[in-house]
Amino acid sequence: MVLFAGQGDARRALELLWRTPVTREKRPGPKPALTIDEIVDAAVAIADEEGMPALSMRAVGQRLGRSGMSLYTYVPNKSELVDLMYDHVHGELNGDYGLDQGWRPAVRAWAGDLWSFYQRHPWLLQVSQVRPVLGPNEYAVVETVARILTETSLPARTLLRVVGTLFHFVRGAAQTVAESRQAAAATGLSNEDWWAVRSAVVPEVVPDFARRYPTIVALGQADTFRPEEGVPYLESQAAETFRVGLATILDGVEAAMARGPGEP
């Protein structure tokens, strides 16, 4: 399931995201019983605990001891609620990484924090990045890594592409962990058992597999990777892929710095 941000009224959505005071006609009656933050916190808790399929205005209302309909006074619809949730949780991320040891350790720390962040809130990976939420906390995360990378003195065009590469890479690596957990929960079969069954069948169904795919087989036999104790194989492998892949990307940034200005 992929969710796209910004499906509601643009002005109202951005006013909510940026908490812009809106002058409205005063009407008699009781003061608001809830705040936007209380509603968003309840929605995030549901998504964290049960996943996005469990999220609804009714479910949020029940958690707050209110009716789902009463929430529409504060948030126009579920689309705006998801936008608010997405931006709200990004406020957890650190915005200040010291540069006393250079840009590379700072980017590594930023990426590591983002990786852990996605593990805490895997539902974020279902919100497409094609149309950003355009909220203050989302912008702050981009601002942080862009500011760090200005230390590289890369031209703007290259630097912006590096920022995009880092986001795509961290998100993709985290997606592997999230989906491996979802697969085991949805099917009742661990990923280790799934692979064990099919790995045994492949040679029987494709007896010339090694001849047809010699590079894959040779690399698999030479791989010395061992999963971390107590961590599922795919999750441990994804963590190593994250570490190795990030180091390779940063090596590429250093190579671009050495080349100097010019075409990427």
Coordinates of C-alpha atoms in Angstrom, one line a residue:
M1 CA 0.0 0.0 0.0
V2 CA 1.4 3.4 -1.1
L3 CA 0.0 6.6 0.3
F4 CA 0.5 9.9 -1.4
A5 CA 0.8 13.1 0.6
G6 CA -1.0 16.3 -0.1
Q7 CA -4.3 15.0 -1.3
G8 CA -6.4 17.5 0.6
D9 CA -6.8 21.3 0.2
A10 CA -3.3 22.7 -0.2
R11 CA -3.9 25.9 1.9
R12 CA -5.6 24.1 4.8
A13 CA -3.1 21.3 4.8
L14 CA -0.1 23.6 5.0
E15 CA -1.8 25.8 7.6
L16 CA -2.1 22.7 9.8
L17 CA 1.4 21.5 9.1
W18 CA 3.0 24.9 9.9
R19 CA 0.4 25.6 12.7
T20 CA -0.4 28.9 11.0
P21 CA -3.0 30.9 13.0
V22 CA -6.2 31.1 11.1
T23 CA -8.7 33.8 11.8
R24 CA -12.2 32.3 11.9
E25 CA -15.5 33.7 12.9
K26 CA -16.0 33.3 16.6
R27 CA -19.0 31.2 17.5
P28 CA -20.6 30.6 20.9
G29 CA -20.0 27.3 22.5
P30 CA -17.4 25.3 24.5
K31 CA -13.7 25.7 23.9
P32 CA -12.0 22.9 21.8
A33 CA -11.6 19.7 23.9
L34 CA -8.6 18.4 21.9
T35 CA -5.5 19.8 20.3
I36 CA -4.0 18.9 16.9
D37 CA -1.0 17.4 18.7
E38 CA -3.1 15.1 20.8
I39 CA -4.9 13.8 17.7
V40 CA -1.6 13.3 15.9
D41 CA 0.1 11.5 18.8
A42 CA -2.9 9.1 19.0
A43 CA -2.7 8.4 15.3
V44 CA 1.0 7.8 15.4
A45 CA 0.6 5.4 18.3
I46 CA -1.9 3.4 16.3
A47 CA 0.3 3.3 13.2
D48 CA 3.3 2.2 15.2
E49 CA 1.5 -0.5 17.1
E50 CA -0.8 -1.9 14.4
G51 CA 0.3 -0.5 11.1
M52 CA -1.4 1.8 8.6
P53 CA -4.3 -0.5 7.8
A54 CA -5.6 0.0 11.3
L55 CA -5.6 3.8 11.1
S56 CA -8.9 5.5 10.7
M57 CA -10.6 8.6 12.2
R58 CA -12.8 6.3 14.1
A59 CA -9.9 4.4 15.6
V60 CA -8.1 7.6 16.6
G61 CA -11.3 8.9 18.2
Q62 CA -11.8 5.8 20.2
R63 CA -8.2 6.1 21.5
L64 CA -9.0 9.6 22.7
G65 CA -12.4 8.8 24.1
R66 CA -14.1 10.7 21.3
S67 CA -16.2 9.9 18.3
G68 CA -14.5 9.8 14.9
M69 CA -16.8 12.5 13.6
S70 CA -15.7 14.9 16.3
L71 CA -12.1 14.9 15.0
Y72 CA -13.1 16.5 11.7
T73 CA -13.5 19.8 13.6
Y74 CA -9.7 19.7 13.9
V75 CA -8.4 17.7 10.9
P76 CA -10.4 17.8 7.6
N77 CA -9.8 14.2 6.7
K78 CA -7.5 11.2 7.0
S79 CA -5.3 12.4 4.2
E80 CA -4.4 15.6 6.2
L81 CA -4.0 13.4 9.3
V82 CA -1.3 11.3 7.5
D83 CA 0.5 14.4 6.4
L84 CA 0.5 15.7 10.0
M85 CA 1.7 12.3 11.3
Y86 CA 4.5 12.1 8.8
D87 CA 5.9 15.5 9.6
H88 CA 5.3 15.2 13.3
V89 CA 7.5 12.1 13.8
H90 CA 10.3 13.6 11.7
G91 CA 10.7 16.1 14.6
E92 CA 12.3 13.2 16.6
L93 CA 15.5 13.4 14.4
N94 CA 18.6 15.3 15.5
G95 CA 19.2 18.5 13.6
D96 CA 22.7 19.2 15.0
Y97 CA 25.7 17.0 14.0
G98 CA 29.1 18.3 14.9
L99 CA 31.6 18.8 12.1
D100 CA 34.8 18.8 14.2
Q101 CA 35.7 15.4 12.8
G102 CA 34.6 16.3 9.3
W103 CA 31.6 15.9 7.1
R104 CA 31.8 12.1 6.6
P105 CA 31.3 11.0 10.3
A106 CA 28.4 13.6 10.4
V107 CA 26.7 12.1 7.4
R108 CA 27.2 8.6 8.7
A109 CA 25.6 9.6 12.0
W110 CA 22.7 11.3 10.2
A111 CA 22.1 8.2 8.0
G112 CA 22.3 5.9 11.0
D113 CA 19.7 8.0 12.9
L114 CA 17.4 7.9 9.9
W115 CA 17.8 4.1 9.6
S116 CA 16.9 3.6 13.2
F117 CA 14.0 6.1 12.8
Y118 CA 12.5 4.0 10.0
Q119 CA 12.7 0.9 12.2
R120 CA 10.7 2.7 14.9
H121 CA 8.1 4.0 12.4
P122 CA 8.0 1.5 9.5
W123 CA 4.6 2.9 8.3
L124 CA 6.6 5.9 7.1
L125 CA 7.9 3.7 4.3
Q126 CA 4.4 3.5 2.9
V127 CA 4.2 7.3 2.4
S128 CA 5.6 8.1 -1.1
Q129 CA 8.4 10.6 -1.4
V130 CA 7.3 11.6 -4.8
R131 CA 5.1 14.3 -3.3
P132 CA 6.6 15.5 -0.1
V133 CA 4.5 16.6 2.8
L134 CA 6.2 20.1 2.8
G135 CA 6.1 20.4 6.6
P136 CA 8.7 22.1 8.9
N137 CA 10.2 18.9 10.3
E138 CA 10.5 17.2 7.0
Y139 CA 12.3 20.2 5.6
A140 CA 14.6 20.3 8.7
V141 CA 15.8 16.7 8.0
V142 CA 16.8 17.7 4.5
E143 CA 18.3 20.9 5.7
T144 CA 20.5 19.0 8.1
V145 CA 22.1 16.7 5.7
A146 CA 22.4 19.4 3.0
R147 CA 24.2 21.7 5.5
I148 CA 26.6 18.9 6.4
L149 CA 27.4 18.2 2.7
T150 CA 28.2 21.8 2.0
E151 CA 31.4 21.1 3.8
T152 CA 32.4 19.0 0.7
S153 CA 32.3 22.0 -1.5
L154 CA 30.6 20.0 -4.2
P155 CA 28.7 22.0 -6.8
A156 CA 25.0 22.5 -6.1
R157 CA 23.8 20.1 -8.8
T158 CA 26.0 17.3 -7.5
L159 CA 25.3 18.0 -3.9
L160 CA 21.5 17.9 -4.4
R161 CA 21.8 14.5 -6.2
V162 CA 23.9 13.2 -3.3
V163 CA 21.2 14.2 -0.9
G164 CA 18.6 12.4 -2.9
T165 CA 20.8 9.3 -3.2
L166 CA 21.3 9.2 0.6
F167 CA 17.5 9.4 1.2
H168 CA 16.7 6.7 -1.4
F169 CA 19.5 4.4 -0.1
V170 CA 18.6 4.6 3.6
R171 CA 14.9 4.3 2.9
G172 CA 15.4 1.3 0.6
A173 CA 17.7 -0.5 3.1
A174 CA 15.1 0.1 5.9
Q175 CA 12.4 -1.2 3.6
T176 CA 14.1 -4.6 3.5
V177 CA 13.9 -4.9 7.3
A178 CA 10.3 -3.7 7.5
E179 CA 9.1 -6.1 4.7
S180 CA 11.0 -9.0 6.2
R181 CA 9.1 -8.5 9.5
Q182 CA 5.8 -8.0 7.7
A183 CA 6.3 -11.2 5.6
A184 CA 6.9 -13.3 8.7
A185 CA 3.9 -11.8 10.5
A186 CA 1.6 -12.1 7.5
T187 CA 2.5 -15.6 6.5
G188 CA 3.3 -17.2 9.9
L189 CA 6.5 -18.6 8.3
S190 CA 9.9 -17.2 9.2
N191 CA 12.1 -15.9 6.4
E192 CA 14.8 -18.5 7.4
D193 CA 12.2 -21.4 6.9
W194 CA 10.9 -19.9 3.7
W195 CA 14.4 -19.8 2.2
A196 CA 15.3 -23.2 3.5
V197 CA 12.4 -24.8 1.8
R198 CA 12.9 -23.1 -1.5
S199 CA 16.7 -23.5 -1.5
A200 CA 16.2 -27.2 -1.3
V201 CA 13.8 -27.3 -4.2
V202 CA 15.6 -25.1 -6.6
P203 CA 18.4 -27.6 -7.5
E204 CA 15.7 -30.2 -8.2
V205 CA 13.7 -28.0 -10.4
V206 CA 16.7 -26.3 -12.1
P207 CA 19.5 -28.9 -12.0
D208 CA 21.7 -26.7 -14.2
F209 CA 21.3 -23.6 -12.0
A210 CA 25.0 -23.3 -11.2
R211 CA 25.9 -23.5 -14.9
R212 CA 23.3 -20.9 -15.9
Y213 CA 24.2 -18.5 -13.0
P214 CA 27.9 -19.1 -12.2
T215 CA 28.7 -15.7 -10.9
I216 CA 25.8 -15.7 -8.4
V217 CA 26.8 -19.2 -7.2
A218 CA 30.5 -18.3 -6.9
L219 CA 29.8 -15.1 -4.9
G220 CA 27.4 -16.9 -2.6
Q221 CA 29.9 -19.6 -1.9
A222 CA 32.7 -17.1 -1.2
D223 CA 30.5 -14.9 1.0
T224 CA 31.7 -15.1 4.6
F225 CA 28.8 -13.2 6.1
R226 CA 27.4 -14.5 9.3
P227 CA 24.3 -13.0 11.0
E228 CA 24.5 -11.2 14.3
E229 CA 23.7 -13.4 17.2
G230 CA 20.0 -13.3 18.0
V231 CA 19.1 -11.2 14.9
P232 CA 17.1 -12.7 12.0
Y233 CA 19.3 -13.4 9.0
L234 CA 17.6 -11.0 6.6
E235 CA 17.7 -8.2 9.1
S236 CA 21.3 -8.8 9.9
Q237 CA 22.1 -8.9 6.2
A238 CA 20.2 -5.7 5.6
A239 CA 22.1 -4.0 8.4
E240 CA 25.5 -5.0 6.8
T241 CA 24.2 -3.9 3.4
F242 CA 23.4 -0.5 4.9
R243 CA 26.8 -0.1 6.5
V244 CA 28.8 -1.3 3.4
G245 CA 26.5 0.6 0.9
L246 CA 26.7 3.8 2.9
A247 CA 30.5 3.6 3.1
T248 CA 30.6 3.1 -0.7
I249 CA 28.4 6.1 -1.4
L250 CA 30.6 8.3 0.8
D251 CA 33.7 6.9 -1.0
G252 CA 32.0 8.1 -4.2
V253 CA 31.5 11.6 -2.7
E254 CA 35.2 11.8 -1.8
A255 CA 36.0 10.7 -5.4
A256 CA 33.8 13.5 -6.7
M257 CA 35.5 16.0 -4.4
A258 CA 38.9 14.9 -5.8
R259 CA 37.7 15.4 -9.4
G260 CA 36.7 18.9 -8.7
P261 CA 34.0 21.0 -10.4
G262 CA 32.5 19.8 -13.6
E263 CA 30.0 17.3 -14.8
P264 CA 29.1 14.5 -12.4

